[in-house]
Short mmCIF file of C-alpha atoms and ligand atoms in Angstrom, two decimals:
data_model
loop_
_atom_site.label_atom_id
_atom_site.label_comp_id
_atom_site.label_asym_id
_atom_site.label_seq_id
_atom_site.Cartn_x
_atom_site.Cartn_y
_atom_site.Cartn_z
CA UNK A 1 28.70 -4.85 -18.40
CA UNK A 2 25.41 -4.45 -16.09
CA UNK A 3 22.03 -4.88 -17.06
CA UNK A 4 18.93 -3.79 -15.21
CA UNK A 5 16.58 -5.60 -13.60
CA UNK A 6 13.22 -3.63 -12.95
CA UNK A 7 9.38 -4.55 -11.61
CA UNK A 8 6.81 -2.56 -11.88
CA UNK A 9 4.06 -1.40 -9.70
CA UNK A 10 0.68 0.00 -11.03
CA UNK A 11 -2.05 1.48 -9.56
CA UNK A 12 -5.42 1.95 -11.48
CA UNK A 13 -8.84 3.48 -10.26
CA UNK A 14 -11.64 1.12 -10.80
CA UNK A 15 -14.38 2.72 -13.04
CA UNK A 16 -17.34 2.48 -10.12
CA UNK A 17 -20.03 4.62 -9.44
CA UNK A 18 -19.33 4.80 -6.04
CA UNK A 19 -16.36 4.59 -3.73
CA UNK A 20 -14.84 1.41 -2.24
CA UNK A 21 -15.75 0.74 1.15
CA UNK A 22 -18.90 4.03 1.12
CA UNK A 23 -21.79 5.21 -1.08
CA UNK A 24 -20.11 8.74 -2.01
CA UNK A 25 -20.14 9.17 -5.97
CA UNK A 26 -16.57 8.05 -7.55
CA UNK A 27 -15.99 10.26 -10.60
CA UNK A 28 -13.16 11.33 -11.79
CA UNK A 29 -14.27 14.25 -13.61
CA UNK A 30 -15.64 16.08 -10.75
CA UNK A 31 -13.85 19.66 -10.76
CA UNK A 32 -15.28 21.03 -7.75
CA UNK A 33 -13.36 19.92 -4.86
CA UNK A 34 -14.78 17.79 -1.90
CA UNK A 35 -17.69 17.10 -3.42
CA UNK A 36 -18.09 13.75 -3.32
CA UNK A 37 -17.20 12.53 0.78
CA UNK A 38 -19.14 11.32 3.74
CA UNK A 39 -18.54 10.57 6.91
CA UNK A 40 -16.96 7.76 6.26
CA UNK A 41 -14.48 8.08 3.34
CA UNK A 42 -14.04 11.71 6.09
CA UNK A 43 -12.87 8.84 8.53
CA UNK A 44 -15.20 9.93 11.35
CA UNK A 45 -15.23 8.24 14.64
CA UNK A 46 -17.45 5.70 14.54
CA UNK A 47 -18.45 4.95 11.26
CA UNK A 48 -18.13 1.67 9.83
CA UNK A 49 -17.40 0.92 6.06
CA UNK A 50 -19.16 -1.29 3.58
CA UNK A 51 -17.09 -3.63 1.19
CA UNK A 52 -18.65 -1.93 -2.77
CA UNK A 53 -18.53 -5.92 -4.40
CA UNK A 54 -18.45 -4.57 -7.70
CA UNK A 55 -14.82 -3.70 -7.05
CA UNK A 56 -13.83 -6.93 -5.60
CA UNK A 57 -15.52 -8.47 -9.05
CA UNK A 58 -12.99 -5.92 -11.30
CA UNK A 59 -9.96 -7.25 -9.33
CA UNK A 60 -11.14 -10.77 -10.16
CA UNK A 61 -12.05 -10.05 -13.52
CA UNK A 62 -8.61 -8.66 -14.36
CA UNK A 63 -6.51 -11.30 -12.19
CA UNK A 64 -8.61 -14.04 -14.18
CA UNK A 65 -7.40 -12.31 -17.37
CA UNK A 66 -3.76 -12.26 -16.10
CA UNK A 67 -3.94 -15.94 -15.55
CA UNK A 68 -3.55 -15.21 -11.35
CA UNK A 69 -4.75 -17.80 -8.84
CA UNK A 70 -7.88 -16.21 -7.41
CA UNK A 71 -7.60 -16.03 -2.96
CA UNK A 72 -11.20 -17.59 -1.57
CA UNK A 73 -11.76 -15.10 0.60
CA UNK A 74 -11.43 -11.14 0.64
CA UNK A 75 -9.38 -10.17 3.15
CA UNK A 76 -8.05 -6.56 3.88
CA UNK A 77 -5.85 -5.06 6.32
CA UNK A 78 -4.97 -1.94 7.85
CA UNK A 79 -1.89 0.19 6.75
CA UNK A 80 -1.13 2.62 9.08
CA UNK A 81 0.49 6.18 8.47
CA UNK A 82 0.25 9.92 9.11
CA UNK A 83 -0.43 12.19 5.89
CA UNK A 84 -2.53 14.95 5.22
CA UNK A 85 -4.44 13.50 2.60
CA UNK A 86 -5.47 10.42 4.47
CA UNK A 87 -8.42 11.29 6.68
CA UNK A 88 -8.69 7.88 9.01
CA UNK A 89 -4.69 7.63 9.91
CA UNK A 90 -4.90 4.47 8.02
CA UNK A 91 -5.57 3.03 4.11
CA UNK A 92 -7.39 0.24 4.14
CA UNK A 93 -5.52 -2.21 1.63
CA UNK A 94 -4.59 -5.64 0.85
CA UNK A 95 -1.37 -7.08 3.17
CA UNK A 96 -0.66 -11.08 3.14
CA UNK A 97 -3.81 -11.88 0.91
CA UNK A 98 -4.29 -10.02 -2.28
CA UNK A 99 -7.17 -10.94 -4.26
CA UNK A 100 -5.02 -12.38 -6.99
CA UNK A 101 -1.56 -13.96 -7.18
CA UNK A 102 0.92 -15.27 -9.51
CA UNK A 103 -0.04 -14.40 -13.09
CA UNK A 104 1.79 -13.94 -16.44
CA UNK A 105 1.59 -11.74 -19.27
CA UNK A 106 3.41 -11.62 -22.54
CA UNK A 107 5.33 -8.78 -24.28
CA UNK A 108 7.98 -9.50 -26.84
CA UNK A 109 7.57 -13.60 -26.44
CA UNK A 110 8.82 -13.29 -23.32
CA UNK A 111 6.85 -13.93 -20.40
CA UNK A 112 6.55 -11.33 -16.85
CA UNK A 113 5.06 -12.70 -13.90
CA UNK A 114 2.64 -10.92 -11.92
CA UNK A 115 3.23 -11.19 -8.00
CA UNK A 116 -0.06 -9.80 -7.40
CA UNK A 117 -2.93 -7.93 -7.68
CA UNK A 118 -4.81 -6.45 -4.56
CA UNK A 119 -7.30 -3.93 -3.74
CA UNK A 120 -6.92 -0.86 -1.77
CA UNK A 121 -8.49 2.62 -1.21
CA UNK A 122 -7.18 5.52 -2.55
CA UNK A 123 -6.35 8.75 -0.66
CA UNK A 124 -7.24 12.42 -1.20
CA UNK A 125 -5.36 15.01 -3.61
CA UNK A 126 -3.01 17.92 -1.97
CA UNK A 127 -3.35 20.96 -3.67
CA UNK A 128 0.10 23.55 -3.14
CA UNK A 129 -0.78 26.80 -4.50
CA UNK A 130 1.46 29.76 -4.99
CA UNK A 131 1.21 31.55 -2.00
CA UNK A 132 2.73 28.66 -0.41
CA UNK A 133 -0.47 27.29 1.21
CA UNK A 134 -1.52 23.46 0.53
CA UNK A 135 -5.02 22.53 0.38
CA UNK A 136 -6.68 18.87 0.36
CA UNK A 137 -9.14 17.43 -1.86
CA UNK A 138 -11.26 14.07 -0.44
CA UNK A 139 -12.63 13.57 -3.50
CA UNK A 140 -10.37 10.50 -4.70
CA UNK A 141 -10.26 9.87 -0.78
CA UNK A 142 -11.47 6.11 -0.79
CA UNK A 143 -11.86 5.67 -4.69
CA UNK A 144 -11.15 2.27 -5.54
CA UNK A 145 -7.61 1.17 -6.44
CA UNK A 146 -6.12 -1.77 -7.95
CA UNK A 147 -2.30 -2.07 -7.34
CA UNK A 148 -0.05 -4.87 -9.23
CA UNK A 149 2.89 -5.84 -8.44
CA UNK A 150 5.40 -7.74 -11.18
CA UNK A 151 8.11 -9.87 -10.26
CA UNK A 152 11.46 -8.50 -11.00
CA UNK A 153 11.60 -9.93 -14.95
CA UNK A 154 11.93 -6.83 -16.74
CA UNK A 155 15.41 -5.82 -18.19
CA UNK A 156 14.70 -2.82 -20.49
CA UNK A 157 13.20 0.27 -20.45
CA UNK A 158 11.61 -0.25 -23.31
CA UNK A 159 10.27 -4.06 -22.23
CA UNK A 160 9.17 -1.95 -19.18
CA UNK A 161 7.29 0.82 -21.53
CA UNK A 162 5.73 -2.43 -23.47
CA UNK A 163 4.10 -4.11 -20.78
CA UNK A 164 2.53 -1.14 -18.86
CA UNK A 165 0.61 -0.55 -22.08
CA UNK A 166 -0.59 -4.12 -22.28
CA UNK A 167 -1.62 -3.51 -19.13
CA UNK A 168 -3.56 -0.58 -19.52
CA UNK A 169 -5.21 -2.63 -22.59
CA UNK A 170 -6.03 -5.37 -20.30
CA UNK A 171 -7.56 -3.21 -17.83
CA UNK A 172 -10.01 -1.55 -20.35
CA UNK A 173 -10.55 -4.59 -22.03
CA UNK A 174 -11.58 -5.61 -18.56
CA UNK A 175 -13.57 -2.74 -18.09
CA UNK A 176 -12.19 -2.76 -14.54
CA UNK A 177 -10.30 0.86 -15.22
CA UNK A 178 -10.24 3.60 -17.99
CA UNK A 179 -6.45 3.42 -16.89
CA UNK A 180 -5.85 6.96 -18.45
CA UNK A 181 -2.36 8.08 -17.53
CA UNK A 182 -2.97 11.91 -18.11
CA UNK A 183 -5.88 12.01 -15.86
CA UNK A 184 -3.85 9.86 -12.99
CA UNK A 185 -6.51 6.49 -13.15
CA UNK A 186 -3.09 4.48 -13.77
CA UNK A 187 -0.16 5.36 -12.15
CA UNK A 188 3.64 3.67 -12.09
CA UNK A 189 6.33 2.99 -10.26
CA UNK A 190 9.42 1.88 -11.32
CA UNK A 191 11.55 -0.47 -9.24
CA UNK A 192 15.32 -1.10 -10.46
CA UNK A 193 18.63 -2.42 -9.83
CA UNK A 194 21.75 -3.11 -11.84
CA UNK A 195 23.80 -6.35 -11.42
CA UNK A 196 26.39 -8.15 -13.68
CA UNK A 197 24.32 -10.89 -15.69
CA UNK A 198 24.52 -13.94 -14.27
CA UNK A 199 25.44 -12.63 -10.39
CA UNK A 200 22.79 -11.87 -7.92
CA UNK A 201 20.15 -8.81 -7.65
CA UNK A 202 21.48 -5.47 -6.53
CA UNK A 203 20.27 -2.76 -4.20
CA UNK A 204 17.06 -1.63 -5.58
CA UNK A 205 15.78 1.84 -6.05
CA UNK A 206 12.13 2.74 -6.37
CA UNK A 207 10.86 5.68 -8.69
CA UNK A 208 7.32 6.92 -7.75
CA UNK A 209 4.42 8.53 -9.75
CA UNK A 210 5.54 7.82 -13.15
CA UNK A 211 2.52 9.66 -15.58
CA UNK A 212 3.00 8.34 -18.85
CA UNK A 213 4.76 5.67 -20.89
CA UNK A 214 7.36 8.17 -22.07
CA UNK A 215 8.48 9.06 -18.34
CA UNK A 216 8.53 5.72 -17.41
CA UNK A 217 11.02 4.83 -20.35
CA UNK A 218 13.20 7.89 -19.49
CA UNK A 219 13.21 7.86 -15.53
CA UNK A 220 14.57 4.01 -16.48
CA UNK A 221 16.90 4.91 -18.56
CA UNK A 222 18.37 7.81 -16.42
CA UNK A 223 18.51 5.21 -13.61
CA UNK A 224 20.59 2.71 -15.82
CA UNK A 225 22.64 5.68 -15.91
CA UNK A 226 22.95 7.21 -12.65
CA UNK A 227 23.27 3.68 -10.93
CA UNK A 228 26.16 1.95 -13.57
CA UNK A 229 27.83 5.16 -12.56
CA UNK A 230 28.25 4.43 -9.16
CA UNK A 231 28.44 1.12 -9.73
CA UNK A 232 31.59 1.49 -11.68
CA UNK A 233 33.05 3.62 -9.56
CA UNK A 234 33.07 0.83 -6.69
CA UNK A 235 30.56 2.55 -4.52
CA UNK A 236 27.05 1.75 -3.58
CA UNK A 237 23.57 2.03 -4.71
CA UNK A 238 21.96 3.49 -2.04
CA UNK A 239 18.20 1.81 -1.22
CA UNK A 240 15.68 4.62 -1.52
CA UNK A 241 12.37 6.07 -2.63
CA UNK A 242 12.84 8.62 -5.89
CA UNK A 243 10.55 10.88 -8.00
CA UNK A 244 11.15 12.11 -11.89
CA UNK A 245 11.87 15.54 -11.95
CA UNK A 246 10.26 16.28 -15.35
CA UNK A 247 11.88 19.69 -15.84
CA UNK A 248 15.57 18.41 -15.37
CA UNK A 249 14.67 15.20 -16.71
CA UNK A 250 16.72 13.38 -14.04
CA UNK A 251 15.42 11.16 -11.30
CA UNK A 252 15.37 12.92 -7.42
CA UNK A 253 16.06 11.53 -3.81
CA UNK A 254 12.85 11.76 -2.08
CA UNK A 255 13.28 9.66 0.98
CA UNK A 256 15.21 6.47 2.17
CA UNK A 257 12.77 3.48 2.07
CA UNK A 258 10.46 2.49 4.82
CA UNK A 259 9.52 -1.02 5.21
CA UNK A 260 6.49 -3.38 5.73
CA UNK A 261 6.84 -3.23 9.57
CA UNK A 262 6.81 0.88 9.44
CA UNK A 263 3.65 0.33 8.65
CA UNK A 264 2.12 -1.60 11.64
CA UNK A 265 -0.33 -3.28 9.83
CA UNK A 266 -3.06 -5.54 10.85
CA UNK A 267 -6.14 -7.47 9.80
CA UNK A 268 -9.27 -4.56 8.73
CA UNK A 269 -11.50 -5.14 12.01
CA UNK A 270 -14.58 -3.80 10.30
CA UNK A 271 -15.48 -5.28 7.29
CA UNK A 272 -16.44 -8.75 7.21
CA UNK A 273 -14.60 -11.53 4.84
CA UNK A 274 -16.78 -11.86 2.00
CA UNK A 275 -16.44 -15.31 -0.10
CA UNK A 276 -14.76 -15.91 -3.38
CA UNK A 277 -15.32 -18.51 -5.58
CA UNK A 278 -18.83 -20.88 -6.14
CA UNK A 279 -22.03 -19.01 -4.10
CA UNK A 280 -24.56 -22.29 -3.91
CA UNK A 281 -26.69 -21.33 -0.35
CA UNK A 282 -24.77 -17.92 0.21
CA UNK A 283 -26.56 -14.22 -0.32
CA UNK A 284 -25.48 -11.40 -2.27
CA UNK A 285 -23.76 -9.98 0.14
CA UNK A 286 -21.87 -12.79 1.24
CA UNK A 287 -19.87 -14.01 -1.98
CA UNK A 288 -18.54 -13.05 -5.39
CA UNK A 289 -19.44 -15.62 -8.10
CA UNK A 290 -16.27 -16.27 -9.85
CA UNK A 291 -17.64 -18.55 -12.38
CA UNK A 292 -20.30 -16.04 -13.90
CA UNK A 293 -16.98 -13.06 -13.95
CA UNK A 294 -15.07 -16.00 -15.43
CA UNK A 295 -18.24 -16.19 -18.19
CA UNK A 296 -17.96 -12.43 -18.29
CA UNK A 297 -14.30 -12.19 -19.56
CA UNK A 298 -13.48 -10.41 -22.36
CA UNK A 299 -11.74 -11.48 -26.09
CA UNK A 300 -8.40 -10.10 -24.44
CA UNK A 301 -5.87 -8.13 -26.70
CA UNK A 302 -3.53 -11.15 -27.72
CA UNK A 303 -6.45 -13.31 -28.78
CA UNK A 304 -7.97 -10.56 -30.68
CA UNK A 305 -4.89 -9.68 -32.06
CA UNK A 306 -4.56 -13.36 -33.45
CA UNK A 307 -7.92 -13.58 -34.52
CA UNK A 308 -7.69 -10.72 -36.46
CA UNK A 309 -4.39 -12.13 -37.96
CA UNK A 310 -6.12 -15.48 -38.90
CA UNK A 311 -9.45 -14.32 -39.49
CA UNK A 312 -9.31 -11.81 -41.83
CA UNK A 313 -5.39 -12.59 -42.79
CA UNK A 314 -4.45 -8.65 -41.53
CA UNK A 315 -0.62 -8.10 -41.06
CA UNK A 316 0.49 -8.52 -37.59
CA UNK A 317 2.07 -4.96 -37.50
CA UNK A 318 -1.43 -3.70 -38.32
CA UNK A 319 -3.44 -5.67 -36.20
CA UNK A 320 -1.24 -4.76 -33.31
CA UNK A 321 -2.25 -1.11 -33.56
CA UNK A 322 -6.18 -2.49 -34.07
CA UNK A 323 -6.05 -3.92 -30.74
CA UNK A 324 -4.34 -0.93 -29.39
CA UNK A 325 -7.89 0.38 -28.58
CA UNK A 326 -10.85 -1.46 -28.03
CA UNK A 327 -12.58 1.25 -29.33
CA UNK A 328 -10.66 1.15 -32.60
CA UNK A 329 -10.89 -2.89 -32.46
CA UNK A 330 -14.72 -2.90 -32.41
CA UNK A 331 -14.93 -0.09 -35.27
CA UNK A 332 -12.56 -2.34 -37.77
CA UNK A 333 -15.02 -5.63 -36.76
CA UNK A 334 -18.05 -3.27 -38.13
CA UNK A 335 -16.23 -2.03 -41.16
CA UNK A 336 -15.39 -5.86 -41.95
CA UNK A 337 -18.99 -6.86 -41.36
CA UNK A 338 -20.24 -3.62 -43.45
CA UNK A 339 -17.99 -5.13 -45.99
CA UNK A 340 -18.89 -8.57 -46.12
CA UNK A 341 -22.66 -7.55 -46.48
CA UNK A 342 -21.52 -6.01 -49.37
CA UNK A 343 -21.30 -9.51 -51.47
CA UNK A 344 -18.38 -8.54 -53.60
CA UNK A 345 -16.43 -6.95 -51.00
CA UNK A 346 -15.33 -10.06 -48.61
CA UNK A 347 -11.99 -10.66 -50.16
CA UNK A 348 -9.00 -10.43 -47.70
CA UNK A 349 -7.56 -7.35 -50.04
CA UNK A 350 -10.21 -5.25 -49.69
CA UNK A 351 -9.84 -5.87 -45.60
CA UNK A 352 -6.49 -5.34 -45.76
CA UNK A 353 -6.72 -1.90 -47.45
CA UNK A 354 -9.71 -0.89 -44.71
CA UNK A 355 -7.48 -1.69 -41.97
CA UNK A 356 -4.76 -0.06 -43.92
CA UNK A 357 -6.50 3.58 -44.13
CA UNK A 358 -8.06 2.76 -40.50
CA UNK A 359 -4.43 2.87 -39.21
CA UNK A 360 -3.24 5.78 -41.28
CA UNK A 361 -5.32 8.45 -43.22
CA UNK A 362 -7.96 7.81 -40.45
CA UNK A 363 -5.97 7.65 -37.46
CA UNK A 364 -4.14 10.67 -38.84
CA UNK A 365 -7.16 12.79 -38.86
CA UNK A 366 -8.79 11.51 -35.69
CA UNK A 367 -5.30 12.50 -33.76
CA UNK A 368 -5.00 15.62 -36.03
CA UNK A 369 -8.39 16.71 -35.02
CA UNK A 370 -8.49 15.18 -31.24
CA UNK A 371 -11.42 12.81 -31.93
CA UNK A 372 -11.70 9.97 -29.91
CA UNK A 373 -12.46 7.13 -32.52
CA UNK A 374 -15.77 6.32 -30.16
CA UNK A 375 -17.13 9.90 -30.91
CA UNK A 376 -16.05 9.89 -34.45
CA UNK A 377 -18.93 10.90 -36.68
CA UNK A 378 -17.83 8.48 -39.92
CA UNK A 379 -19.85 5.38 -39.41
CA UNK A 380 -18.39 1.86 -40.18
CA UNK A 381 -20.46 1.62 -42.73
CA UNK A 382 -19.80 5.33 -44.22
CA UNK A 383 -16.35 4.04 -43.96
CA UNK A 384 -16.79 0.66 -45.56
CA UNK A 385 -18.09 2.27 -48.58
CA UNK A 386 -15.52 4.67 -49.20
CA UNK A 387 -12.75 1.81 -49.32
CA UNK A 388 -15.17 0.27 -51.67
CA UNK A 389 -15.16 3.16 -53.43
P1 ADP B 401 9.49 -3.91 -1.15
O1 ADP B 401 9.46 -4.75 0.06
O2 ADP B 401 10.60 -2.93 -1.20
O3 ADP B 401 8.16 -3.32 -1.52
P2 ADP B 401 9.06 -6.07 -2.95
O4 ADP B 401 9.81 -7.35 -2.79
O5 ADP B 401 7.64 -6.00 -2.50
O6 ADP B 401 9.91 -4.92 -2.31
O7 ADP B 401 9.12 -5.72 -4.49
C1 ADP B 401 8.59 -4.56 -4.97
C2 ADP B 401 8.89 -4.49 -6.45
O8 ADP B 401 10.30 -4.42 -6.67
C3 ADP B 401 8.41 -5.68 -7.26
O9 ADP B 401 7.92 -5.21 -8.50
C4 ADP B 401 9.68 -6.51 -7.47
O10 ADP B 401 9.63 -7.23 -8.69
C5 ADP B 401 10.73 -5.43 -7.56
N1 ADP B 401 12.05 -5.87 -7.09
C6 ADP B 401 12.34 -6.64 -6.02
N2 ADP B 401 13.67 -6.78 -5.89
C7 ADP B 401 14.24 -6.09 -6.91
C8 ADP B 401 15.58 -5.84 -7.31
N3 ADP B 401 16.62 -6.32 -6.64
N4 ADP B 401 15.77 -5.08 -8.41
C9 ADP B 401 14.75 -4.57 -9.09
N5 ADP B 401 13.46 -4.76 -8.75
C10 ADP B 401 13.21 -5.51 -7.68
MG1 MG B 402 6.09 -3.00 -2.17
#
């Protein structure tokens, strides 16, 4: 019998107002194309780019939440490569020192490590349209990205499916990304091998682009498929880059897999290290206080989720879907304080029932109606009174 052995890699836009390394406007909702560029996110000769701190401080913030070892210094490198979308030749990313290093999170009482998490610019959009004619769009050329990188500890597709969502929950927690799938702010790849439990890793195959939990569950499980197959058959997996043909719900070759070296890359000559850790006697420009982003963190999902549990003695299965959302979090914490203003109202039951309904008449309409709980017009307190009721 094989199993699977899978890591993940996720990128997420960083919710800044303006790009990474230039002042041109980063919003995601722009329609019209090239809109928001400049000279330098254009990469034209001679312009210099100018490290936006407020992305180095979401990196932090969410590598501090992971439980990562934090690098001193920022540090970013040049990966070099020919595309159409990528103006300068080059994406300026993170090489031998990301920002953050060997975290952990939990899904399922088991632990995943995180390798890392670095910072790196995004590139621009090609457009193909039907007359066979592709078109670019430098909008999301040099939007800040946040890639990380697991260690190979997942075994299941569905383990897989698990932590990407916490993941995304972290990250909005964080506030460092809205990390919505459908609108490409968080992105996966899948990395996976088979062996024989017990025996050493396989050849690994890596499945790009992955837009949603639900693709990422089935690309893995094709895979499982596809390479036990082989496997079985006495051949071997070949190493090699593949996409998720959505239509034919199978998993394609795209290319064989380039390497590190392919890449030529090399320290970022242009931007200056900026410090990372305690700023007594440096400027603004020269550090990133990780004490007052350590002060800044978040209640993060599993310690709300146990709070919620002890607190106000909710059932685990329904405080899981609480947490699900901060939005939907915050909402129950006003209902329970609506209720507990309400003298005769603070008994655990009465909580119980609110996050009861919360989870399933109300969720049912919001979803029925597409409401986003944070533009819902029921108030907590309209809503504390009808449970009451
Ligand atoms: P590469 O050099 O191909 O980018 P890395 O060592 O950087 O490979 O790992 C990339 C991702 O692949 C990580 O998420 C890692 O956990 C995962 N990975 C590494 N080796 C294997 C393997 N044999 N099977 C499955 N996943 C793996
Ligand atoms: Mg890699």
């Amino acid at each position: 019998m094989y199993e699977a052995v899978i890591g993940l890699e996720i990128h997420a836009q960083l919710k800044t107002d303006t790009k990474l390394f230039c002042d041109s406007r980063n919003d995601p909702d722009e329609r019209h194309p090239n809109m928001n560029v400049c000279p330098v996110c254009m990469g034209h000769p001679g312009t210099l780019p100018v490290t936006n701190k407020k992305a180095v401080e979401a990196v932090v913030k969410v590598g501090l939440a992971l439980g990562c070892s934090i690098a001193q210094f920022s540090k970013f490198d040049r990966k070099n490569y020919f595309y159409p979308d990528l103006p300068k030749g080059y994406q300026i990313s993170q090489y031998d020192m990301p920002l953050c290093e060997k975290g952990v999170v939990r899904v399922s009482a088991k632990d995943i490590g995180i390798t890392r998490v670095h910072l790196e610019e995004d590139t621009g959009r090609l457009v193909h349209d039907a007359g066979g004619a592709s078109l670019v769009d430098f909008n999301r050329a040099g939007v800040p990205l946040m890639e990380l990188v697991t260690e190979p500890d997942i075994r299941t597709a569905e383990e897989a499916a698990e932590f990407a969502k916490k993941i995304q929950m972290i990250f909005q927690y964080c506030e460092a990304s809205d990390a919505n799938m459908e609108k490409g702010q968080m992105r996966c790849e899948v990395n996976i091998s088979m062996r024989k439990a017990g025996e050493k890793f396989g050849t690994k195959v890596e499945i790009k682009n992955l837009n949603s939990f639900g693709v990422v569950k089935d690309a893995i499980a094709y895979e499982i498929k596809r390479q036990t197959a082989i496997l079985e058959q006495g051949e071997k997996v070949v190493q090699e880059t593949r996409g998720w043909d959505e239509h034919n719900k199978a998993t394609v070759s795209q290319r064989t897999k380039e390497s590190a070296h392919d890449y030529r890359y090399f320290p970022e000559p242009d931007l200056p290290m900026m410090r990372i850790g305690q700023c007594d006697g440096l400027t603004d420009e020269e550090c990133v206080n990780v004490d007052l982003i350590k002060a800044g963190l978040p209640e993060l999902p599993d310690q709300k989720k146990e709070r919620f549990v002890k607190q106000f003695d909710v059932p685990e299965k329904d405080a899981d879907i609480l947490i699900s959302d901060k939005h939907t979090a915050a909402f129950f914490e006003n209902v329970v304080s609506e209720l507990f203003s309400i003298a005769s109202s603070q008994d655990a039951v009465t909580i119980r029932q609110a996050a009861n309904y919360l989870n399933t008449d109300l969720r049912k309409l919001l979803n029925e109606t597409g409401t986003p709980i944070s533009e819902m017009l029921v108030t907590a307190e309209n809503f504390a009174e009808l449970i009451i009721l």
